[in-house]
Coordinates of C-alpha atoms in Angstrom, one line a residue:
S2 CA -0.3 0.2 0.1
R3 CA 0.8 3.7 -0.3
R4 CA -0.1 6.4 2.2
I5 CA 0.4 10.4 2.0
S6 CA 0.6 12.1 5.4
R7 CA 0.2 15.8 5.2
P8 CA 1.8 18.3 7.5
R9 CA -0.3 19.6 10.5
T10 CA -1.2 23.2 10.5
R11 CA 1.1 23.8 13.7
Q12 CA 4.0 22.3 11.5
L13 CA 3.1 24.8 8.6
N14 CA 2.4 28.0 10.6
P15 CA 5.1 30.6 10.0
F16 CA 4.3 32.7 12.7
P17 CA 6.4 31.8 16.1
S18 CA 4.6 30.7 19.2
Y19 CA 6.0 32.9 22.1
S20 CA 3.9 31.2 25.2
D21 CA 7.3 30.3 26.4
P22 CA 9.9 33.1 25.7
L23 CA 13.1 30.7 26.0
N24 CA 11.5 28.0 23.8
L25 CA 10.1 29.3 20.5
R26 CA 8.2 27.1 18.1
V27 CA 7.7 28.1 14.6
G28 CA 6.5 26.4 11.6
N29 CA 7.7 25.8 8.0
P30 CA 5.4 26.4 5.2
F31 CA 7.3 24.9 3.0
L32 CA 7.1 21.4 4.3
L33 CA 6.3 18.4 2.2
P34 CA 4.1 15.7 2.6
E35 CA 5.3 12.2 4.0
Y36 CA 5.1 9.0 1.5
T37 CA 4.8 5.7 3.0
N38 CA 5.2 2.5 0.7
S39 CA 4.1 -0.5 3.2
L40 CA 4.4 -4.0 2.9
E41 CA 2.6 -6.3 5.3
L42 CA 2.3 -10.3 5.8
S43 CA -0.5 -11.5 8.6
Y44 CA -1.4 -14.8 10.1
A45 CA -4.7 -15.3 12.0
H46 CA -5.2 -18.9 14.0
Q47 CA -8.9 -18.7 15.8
T48 CA -10.2 -21.2 18.3
K49 CA -13.4 -21.1 20.0
K50 CA -12.4 -18.6 22.7
T51 CA -9.1 -17.3 21.4
T52 CA -8.0 -15.3 18.3
L53 CA -4.0 -14.7 17.9
T54 CA -2.8 -12.5 15.0
S55 CA 0.6 -12.0 13.9
S56 CA 2.0 -9.3 11.4
L57 CA 5.3 -8.6 9.9
Y58 CA 5.6 -5.3 8.1
Y59 CA 8.2 -3.4 6.5
K60 CA 7.7 0.7 5.8
D61 CA 9.7 3.0 3.6
I62 CA 9.2 6.6 4.2
N63 CA 10.1 9.4 2.2
D64 CA 10.6 13.3 3.1
V65 CA 10.2 12.6 6.7
I66 CA 9.0 15.6 8.8
S67 CA 11.7 16.1 11.5
R68 CA 11.8 18.3 14.4
V69 CA 15.1 20.7 14.2
K70 CA 16.1 22.7 17.5
T71 CA 18.6 25.3 17.4
V72 CA 19.9 27.7 20.2
D73 CA 20.9 31.1 19.8
T74 CA 23.9 33.2 21.6
L75 CA 21.1 34.2 24.0
G76 CA 19.9 30.5 25.0
V77 CA 16.8 31.0 23.4
S78 CA 15.8 27.7 21.6
T79 CA 13.8 27.7 18.5
L80 CA 12.0 24.4 17.2
T81 CA 11.0 23.9 13.7
Y82 CA 10.5 21.6 11.1
S83 CA 11.8 20.2 8.1
N84 CA 11.8 17.2 5.5
L85 CA 15.3 15.9 6.6
S86 CA 15.2 12.5 5.9
S87 CA 14.1 9.0 4.8
M88 CA 13.2 6.0 7.0
E89 CA 12.9 2.3 6.9
S90 CA 11.1 0.5 9.4
Y91 CA 10.2 -3.2 9.9
G92 CA 9.0 -4.9 12.7
L93 CA 6.4 -7.8 14.4
E94 CA 3.0 -7.0 15.5
V95 CA 1.0 -9.7 17.8
I96 CA -2.5 -9.3 19.1
L97 CA -4.2 -11.9 21.3
V98 CA -8.1 -11.7 22.1
S99 CA -9.3 -14.1 24.5
K100 CA -12.5 -14.9 26.1
L101 CA -11.5 -16.2 29.6
S102 CA -15.1 -17.0 30.8
K103 CA -18.5 -15.7 29.9
A104 CA -18.1 -12.7 32.3
W105 CA -14.4 -11.9 31.2
S106 CA -12.6 -11.0 28.2
M107 CA -8.8 -9.7 27.4
N108 CA -7.2 -8.6 24.7
L109 CA -3.1 -8.3 24.8
S110 CA -1.1 -6.6 21.9
G111 CA 2.7 -6.0 21.6
N112 CA 4.7 -4.3 18.9
A113 CA 8.4 -4.6 18.2
F114 CA 10.4 -2.6 15.5
Q115 CA 13.5 -1.3 14.3
T116 CA 14.0 1.7 12.5
R117 CA 16.7 3.5 10.2
Q118 CA 16.8 6.8 9.5
E119 CA 19.1 8.6 6.8
V120 CA 19.6 12.6 6.8
G121 CA 21.4 14.3 4.3
D122 CA 21.5 17.2 6.8
R123 CA 22.6 20.5 5.9
E124 CA 20.8 22.5 8.6
L125 CA 22.4 20.6 11.4
G126 CA 25.8 20.7 9.7
S127 CA 26.5 16.9 10.2
D128 CA 24.9 13.6 8.8
L129 CA 22.9 12.6 11.5
N130 CA 22.0 8.7 10.6
T131 CA 20.2 6.7 13.3
S132 CA 19.2 3.2 13.7
A133 CA 17.3 2.1 16.8
I134 CA 14.9 -0.5 18.3
G135 CA 11.9 0.3 19.7
W136 CA 8.3 -1.3 21.4
S137 CA 5.1 -0.9 22.9
A138 CA 2.4 -2.9 24.6
K139 CA -1.1 -2.7 25.5
A140 CA -3.7 -4.9 27.6
M141 CA -7.1 -4.5 28.0
S142 CA -9.5 -6.6 30.3
T143 CA -13.4 -6.4 30.4
W144 CA -15.7 -7.6 32.8
K145 CA -19.5 -8.0 32.1
L146 CA -20.8 -8.1 36.2
D147 CA -24.4 -7.9 34.8
H148 CA -26.2 -8.3 31.4
D149 CA -26.2 -4.5 31.5
L150 CA -23.0 -3.5 33.3
Q151 CA -19.4 -3.5 32.2
I152 CA -15.9 -2.4 33.5
Q153 CA -13.1 -2.4 31.8
V154 CA -9.4 -1.7 32.7
S155 CA -6.6 -1.0 30.0
A156 CA -2.8 -0.4 30.5
R157 CA -0.3 1.1 27.9
Y158 CA 3.6 1.1 28.0
R159 CA 5.8 2.5 25.3
A160 CA 9.7 2.0 25.7
P161 CA 12.2 4.4 25.3
R162 CA 12.8 6.2 21.8
L163 CA 15.7 7.6 20.0
L164 CA 14.9 10.6 17.9
L165 CA 17.5 12.5 15.5
Q166 CA 18.3 15.2 18.1
G167 CA 17.9 13.1 21.3
D168 CA 15.5 10.5 22.9
I169 CA 12.3 10.5 25.1
S170 CA 12.2 8.0 28.2
A171 CA 9.8 5.5 28.6
M172 CA 5.8 6.2 29.5
W173 CA 3.3 4.3 30.9
W174 CA -0.4 4.8 32.0
A175 CA -3.7 3.1 32.6
D176 CA -7.4 3.9 32.3
L177 CA -10.5 2.9 34.0
A178 CA -14.2 2.9 32.5
A179 CA -17.7 1.5 33.3
K180 CA -20.9 1.2 31.4
K181 CA -24.4 0.7 32.4
G182 CA -27.2 0.0 30.3
I183 CA -30.8 1.6 31.0
F184 CA -34.3 1.7 29.4
D185 CA -34.0 -2.1 28.5
N186 CA -30.4 -1.6 27.0
K187 CA -31.6 0.9 24.7
G188 CA -29.5 3.7 26.2
S189 CA -26.3 3.5 28.4
I190 CA -24.6 5.7 31.2
G191 CA -20.8 5.6 31.6
I192 CA -17.9 6.9 33.3
R193 CA -14.3 6.8 32.2
V194 CA -11.2 7.7 34.2
T195 CA -8.2 8.6 32.2
D196 CA -4.7 8.5 33.1
V197 CA -5.7 6.7 37.0
F198 CA -1.9 6.9 38.5
N199 CA -1.0 10.3 36.9
T200 CA 1.7 8.7 35.2
R201 CA 1.6 9.9 31.8
E202 CA 4.7 11.9 31.4
F203 CA 8.5 11.4 29.9
T204 CA 11.5 13.2 30.0
F205 CA 12.9 14.6 26.4
Y206 CA 16.5 15.0 26.2
S207 CA 17.7 16.9 23.0
F208 CA 21.3 17.9 21.8
G209 CA 22.6 20.0 19.0
T210 CA 25.7 22.2 17.9
G211 CA 26.5 24.3 21.0
F212 CA 23.6 23.0 23.2
E213 CA 22.1 20.3 25.5
Q214 CA 18.5 20.3 26.8
E215 CA 16.6 18.3 29.3
S216 CA 12.8 18.8 30.0
L217 CA 9.6 17.0 31.4
R218 CA 6.7 16.8 29.5
K219 CA 3.4 16.3 31.2
R220 CA -0.1 16.8 29.8
E221 CA -3.0 17.2 32.0
S222 CA -4.1 13.8 31.3
Q223 CA -5.8 12.9 34.3
N224 CA -9.6 13.3 33.7
V225 CA -13.1 12.1 34.5
F226 CA -15.7 11.8 31.7
L227 CA -19.5 11.2 32.1
T228 CA -21.3 9.8 29.3
F229 CA -25.1 9.1 28.3
S230 CA -26.2 7.7 24.9
Y231 CA -29.5 6.6 23.6
N232 CA -30.3 4.4 20.5
F233 CA -33.5 6.0 18.7
G234 CA -33.2 3.4 16.0
K235 CA -31.0 0.6 14.4
L236 CA -27.0 1.5 13.6
E237 CA -25.1 0.4 10.9
E238 CA -21.3 -0.4 11.9
R239 CA -18.7 0.3 9.6
S240 CA -15.6 -1.5 9.9
R241 CA -12.4 0.4 9.9
R242 CA -9.3 -1.1 8.3
G243 CA -5.9 -0.4 9.7
G244 CA -4.4 1.5 12.4
S245 CA -1.3 3.3 13.5
R246 CA 1.8 1.8 14.8
D247 CA 4.4 3.7 16.8
V248 CA 7.0 3.7 13.6
D249 CA 5.8 6.8 11.5
G250 CA 8.3 9.5 10.7
G251 CA 6.3 12.6 12.0
G252 CA 3.0 11.4 13.9
M253 CA 4.0 12.0 17.7
D254 CA 0.8 13.3 18.9
E255 CA 0.1 11.0 21.5
I256 CA 3.4 11.7 23.4
G257 CA 3.1 15.5 22.7
I258 CA 6.2 15.5 20.7
D259 CA 5.1 17.4 17.4

């Protein structure tokens, strides 16, 4: 398959952001989109209560949108973006879905990959070619305590990751949700708590010509959501193919690196 990933608005905006006067951010309106060529081979094994899916994949990404940070003589850093490199990545993803009992089901998944990034870099004054191994894991468990009451616990871990101008530390977090059917299951009320233990944070280390910087990134990730839904008619479910793995060049929204 072939996919195109266009730059986000923030990456294109040429006007500097002064929210932090010591760490400026400015977009590049001349950014090109990333082009990804993908090849995937999948195998699925299914029993009465368990489905195991494994996928080998390869990606070739051109015009990777990369973060470029520089620091001036006054100690003010400026972050911008450029199509500096090409990237190859290959890996293995395994997904296990199991119904352990009538009331308990579990979903486990893991993704391990290696990336190679080649940079013909003039802006930074050197060739920054990187090769790194990364992995991530997810777990989700669902209990049906009654015909109209469900509780779900999920957790996710992301291993440390190497970037062109630095690295980011490991990160993990857990979510909790509950849903109860009402009005003969025509409607439902629910509650969801994100980042239950308030651990969704990471340390970001960056370096370049004449500077080294270490910072802690923490979003307001611990939240409580209350939901209500009611079905007025019969809804058709549309299947969505595919998903995003943690090996793409520019997309790092989930961890706050963009």
